[in-house]
Short mmCIF file of C-alpha atoms in Angstrom, two decimals:
data_model
loop_
_atom_site.label_atom_id
_atom_site.label_comp_id
_atom_site.label_asym_id
_atom_site.label_seq_id
_atom_site.Cartn_x
_atom_site.Cartn_y
_atom_site.Cartn_z
CA MET Z 156 -22.24 -0.78 -114.53
CA ARG Z 157 -23.71 -3.34 -112.10
CA LYS Z 158 -22.12 -1.58 -109.11
CA THR Z 159 -23.61 1.75 -110.18
CA SER Z 160 -27.10 0.30 -110.54
CA GLU Z 161 -26.83 -1.26 -107.07
CA LYS Z 162 -25.86 2.12 -105.60
CA ILE Z 163 -28.84 3.72 -107.32
CA ARG Z 164 -31.11 0.96 -105.99
CA ILE Z 165 -29.85 1.56 -102.44
CA LEU Z 166 -30.23 5.33 -102.77
CA CYS Z 167 -33.82 4.88 -104.00
CA GLU Z 168 -34.55 2.54 -101.09
CA CYS Z 169 -33.16 5.15 -98.70
CA ALA Z 170 -35.43 7.82 -100.23
CA VAL Z 171 -38.50 5.59 -99.97
CA MET Z 172 -37.73 4.82 -96.32
CA VAL Z 173 -37.26 8.51 -95.50
CA ALA Z 174 -40.64 9.25 -97.08
CA ALA Z 175 -42.26 6.35 -95.21
CA ALA Z 176 -40.74 7.55 -91.93
CA GLN Z 177 -42.07 11.06 -92.51
CA VAL Z 178 -45.58 9.79 -93.28
CA LEU Z 179 -45.58 7.50 -90.23
CA GLY Z 180 -44.54 10.50 -88.13
CA TYR Z 181 -47.87 12.14 -88.95
CA LEU Z 182 -49.76 9.14 -87.56
CA LYS Z 183 -49.36 9.83 -83.87
CA LEU Z 184 -50.40 7.18 -81.39
CA PHE Z 185 -49.98 9.67 -78.53
CA ARG Z 186 -48.73 13.27 -78.35
CA LEU Z 187 -47.08 14.88 -75.34
CA PRO Z 188 -47.96 18.50 -74.53
CA GLN Z 189 -44.46 20.00 -74.86
CA GLY Z 190 -43.46 18.08 -77.99
CA GLY Z 191 -42.61 14.48 -78.66
CA SER Z 192 -45.02 11.77 -79.63
CA ILE Z 193 -45.33 8.02 -79.88
CA THR Z 194 -45.20 7.01 -83.54
CA LEU Z 195 -43.73 4.34 -85.78
CA ASN Z 196 -41.64 6.92 -87.65
CA MET Z 197 -38.33 5.33 -86.66
CA LEU Z 198 -39.28 1.90 -88.07
CA PRO Z 199 -38.44 2.56 -91.74
CA VAL Z 200 -35.02 3.88 -90.73
CA PHE Z 201 -34.40 0.78 -88.62
CA ILE Z 202 -35.55 -1.51 -91.45
CA LEU Z 203 -33.22 0.25 -93.88
CA CYS Z 204 -30.37 -0.11 -91.38
CA ALA Z 205 -31.07 -3.84 -91.00
CA ARG Z 206 -31.16 -4.30 -94.78
CA ARG Z 207 -28.31 -2.03 -95.90
CA GLY Z 208 -26.01 -1.39 -92.94
CA PHE Z 209 -24.33 1.57 -91.32
CA GLY Z 210 -23.45 3.89 -94.22
CA PRO Z 211 -26.84 3.90 -95.94
CA GLY Z 212 -28.48 3.87 -92.50
CA MET Z 213 -26.68 7.02 -91.42
CA LEU Z 214 -27.52 8.72 -94.73
CA THR Z 215 -31.18 7.81 -94.33
CA ALA Z 216 -31.29 8.90 -90.69
CA PHE Z 217 -29.64 12.24 -91.52
CA ALA Z 218 -32.04 12.89 -94.41
CA PHE Z 219 -34.93 12.05 -92.08
CA SER Z 220 -33.55 14.46 -89.47
CA LEU Z 221 -33.58 17.25 -92.05
CA LEU Z 222 -37.20 16.50 -92.96
CA GLN Z 223 -38.16 16.46 -89.28
CA LEU Z 224 -36.56 19.87 -88.90
CA LEU Z 225 -38.10 21.39 -92.01
CA LEU Z 226 -41.56 19.81 -92.14
CA ASP Z 227 -42.59 19.26 -88.55
CA GLY Z 228 -42.59 22.87 -87.47
CA ILE Z 229 -39.43 23.83 -85.68
CA THR Z 230 -40.06 24.13 -81.95
CA GLY Z 231 -36.47 24.94 -81.10
CA ILE Z 232 -35.66 27.93 -78.99
CA SER Z 233 -31.96 28.08 -79.85
CA TRP Z 234 -29.37 26.56 -82.14
CA ALA Z 235 -28.68 23.96 -79.42
CA SER Z 236 -32.29 22.78 -79.34
CA ILE Z 237 -32.50 22.64 -83.15
CA LEU Z 238 -29.26 20.68 -83.30
CA GLY Z 239 -30.16 18.37 -80.40
CA ASP Z 240 -33.91 17.88 -80.90
CA TYR Z 241 -33.76 17.39 -84.65
CA LEU Z 242 -30.42 16.93 -86.40
CA LEU Z 243 -28.60 14.83 -83.81
CA ALA Z 244 -31.57 13.06 -82.24
CA TYR Z 245 -32.74 11.59 -85.53
CA SER Z 246 -29.33 11.15 -87.17
CA VAL Z 247 -28.12 8.80 -84.43
CA LEU Z 248 -30.85 6.32 -85.40
CA GLY Z 249 -28.45 5.25 -88.15
CA ILE Z 250 -26.21 3.46 -85.67
CA ALA Z 251 -28.73 0.65 -85.92
CA GLY Z 252 -26.95 -0.24 -89.16
CA LEU Z 253 -24.00 -1.54 -87.13
CA PHE Z 254 -26.08 -4.62 -86.32
CA ARG Z 255 -26.91 -5.60 -89.90
CA GLY Z 256 -26.60 -9.32 -90.52
CA ARG Z 257 -26.53 -10.28 -86.85
CA LYS Z 258 -29.02 -12.57 -85.22
CA GLY Z 259 -31.75 -10.26 -83.94
CA GLY Z 260 -30.02 -7.36 -85.70
CA LEU Z 261 -33.22 -5.45 -86.36
CA PHE Z 262 -34.22 -5.57 -82.70
CA ILE Z 263 -30.73 -4.84 -81.39
CA GLY Z 264 -30.63 -1.93 -83.83
CA ILE Z 265 -33.99 -0.67 -82.60
CA ALA Z 266 -32.70 -0.78 -79.02
CA ALA Z 267 -29.35 0.85 -79.88
CA GLY Z 268 -30.79 3.55 -82.14
CA SER Z 269 -33.58 4.41 -79.72
CA THR Z 270 -31.17 4.55 -76.81
CA ALA Z 271 -28.86 6.85 -78.77
CA ARG Z 272 -31.82 9.09 -79.63
CA PHE Z 273 -32.87 9.09 -75.98
CA LEU Z 274 -29.37 10.10 -74.82
CA VAL Z 275 -29.27 13.05 -77.23
CA SER Z 276 -32.80 14.13 -76.28
CA TRP Z 277 -32.08 13.66 -72.58
CA VAL Z 278 -29.09 16.00 -72.67
CA THR Z 279 -30.89 18.54 -74.85
CA GLY Z 280 -33.94 18.36 -72.61
CA ALA Z 281 -31.99 18.94 -69.43
CA VAL Z 282 -29.67 21.64 -70.77
CA VAL Z 283 -32.00 23.57 -73.07
CA TRP Z 284 -35.54 22.80 -71.93
CA GLY Z 285 -34.89 22.26 -68.21
CA GLN Z 286 -35.80 25.84 -67.41
CA TYR Z 287 -39.37 25.08 -68.50
CA MET Z 288 -39.67 22.07 -66.21
CA PRO Z 289 -43.06 21.85 -64.47
CA ASP Z 290 -43.35 21.62 -60.71
CA VAL Z 291 -45.06 18.22 -60.98
CA PHE Z 292 -44.69 15.58 -63.70
CA PHE Z 293 -46.25 12.10 -63.68
CA GLY Z 294 -47.53 12.98 -60.21
CA MET Z 295 -44.00 13.51 -58.88
CA PRO Z 296 -42.46 16.80 -57.76
CA MET Z 297 -39.75 17.91 -60.21
CA THR Z 298 -36.64 19.62 -58.88
CA ASN Z 299 -33.94 18.21 -61.17
CA PRO Z 300 -34.00 18.91 -64.93
CA TRP Z 301 -31.99 15.74 -65.64
CA ILE Z 302 -34.62 13.55 -64.00
CA TYR Z 303 -37.44 15.47 -65.67
CA SER Z 304 -35.77 15.15 -69.08
CA ALA Z 305 -35.18 11.42 -68.59
CA LEU Z 306 -38.82 10.85 -67.66
CA TYR Z 307 -40.24 13.08 -70.37
CA ASN Z 308 -38.06 11.92 -73.26
CA GLY Z 309 -37.91 8.31 -72.15
CA SER Z 310 -41.69 8.10 -71.96
CA TYR Z 311 -42.25 8.65 -75.67
CA ILE Z 312 -38.96 7.47 -77.19
CA PHE Z 313 -38.97 4.05 -75.54
CA ALA Z 314 -42.73 3.62 -76.09
CA GLY Z 315 -42.11 4.36 -79.77
CA ALA Z 316 -39.21 1.89 -79.78
CA ALA Z 317 -41.45 -0.79 -78.30
CA ALA Z 318 -44.08 -0.11 -80.97
CA CYS Z 319 -41.34 -0.32 -83.63
CA ALA Z 320 -40.16 -3.65 -82.21
CA VAL Z 321 -43.69 -5.09 -82.34
CA ALA Z 322 -44.25 -3.83 -85.90
CA GLY Z 323 -40.73 -4.96 -86.83
CA ALA Z 324 -41.51 -8.48 -85.65
CA VAL Z 325 -44.43 -8.52 -88.06
CA VAL Z 326 -42.50 -7.30 -91.11
CA ALA Z 327 -39.01 -8.73 -90.53
CA LYS Z 328 -39.56 -12.12 -92.10
CA PRO Z 329 -41.45 -10.90 -95.20
CA LEU Z 330 -38.71 -8.29 -95.76
CA GLY Z 331 -35.98 -10.90 -95.41
CA ILE Z 332 -34.27 -9.27 -92.43
CA ALA Z 333 -35.13 -11.90 -89.81
CA LYS Z 334 -32.09 -13.89 -88.67
CA THR Z 335 -32.72 -17.01 -86.66
#
């Protein structure tokens, strides 16, 4: 009976973190013109990963990816963009759970999960969205969709990761996930 109640507790925590991530996604610090924004929406997923590990982290990240797809207005132009921009890009955040219990695990998880999300978005951006690449981006001429995708996706994903790291530093100790 105790094991069942612990599983229910973890499942409820996952649901709360998915809801928190979705709400934080609506509070945009900065929005890019062709999609993507700087938010703290990844933070609840990373906190869950640091508290509960890989399995619950992947479940939470996948559930969050479904909400992103369904509630944020699909901007995909093909099955590949829907899969890459939503389902895969947000599901890979769960790899942060691999660093549970390690010194600095929350911050290593933020770096790993954000990098994984960037890699998925980078490939999707170059392969699917590269045809819509502007002539000039960040004041530089754009001729290569891989470079454009790296600049575009990296600009908001890593800025969001940095914001999550700062906010994570504030909440880690009170949540009991700070390892010294």
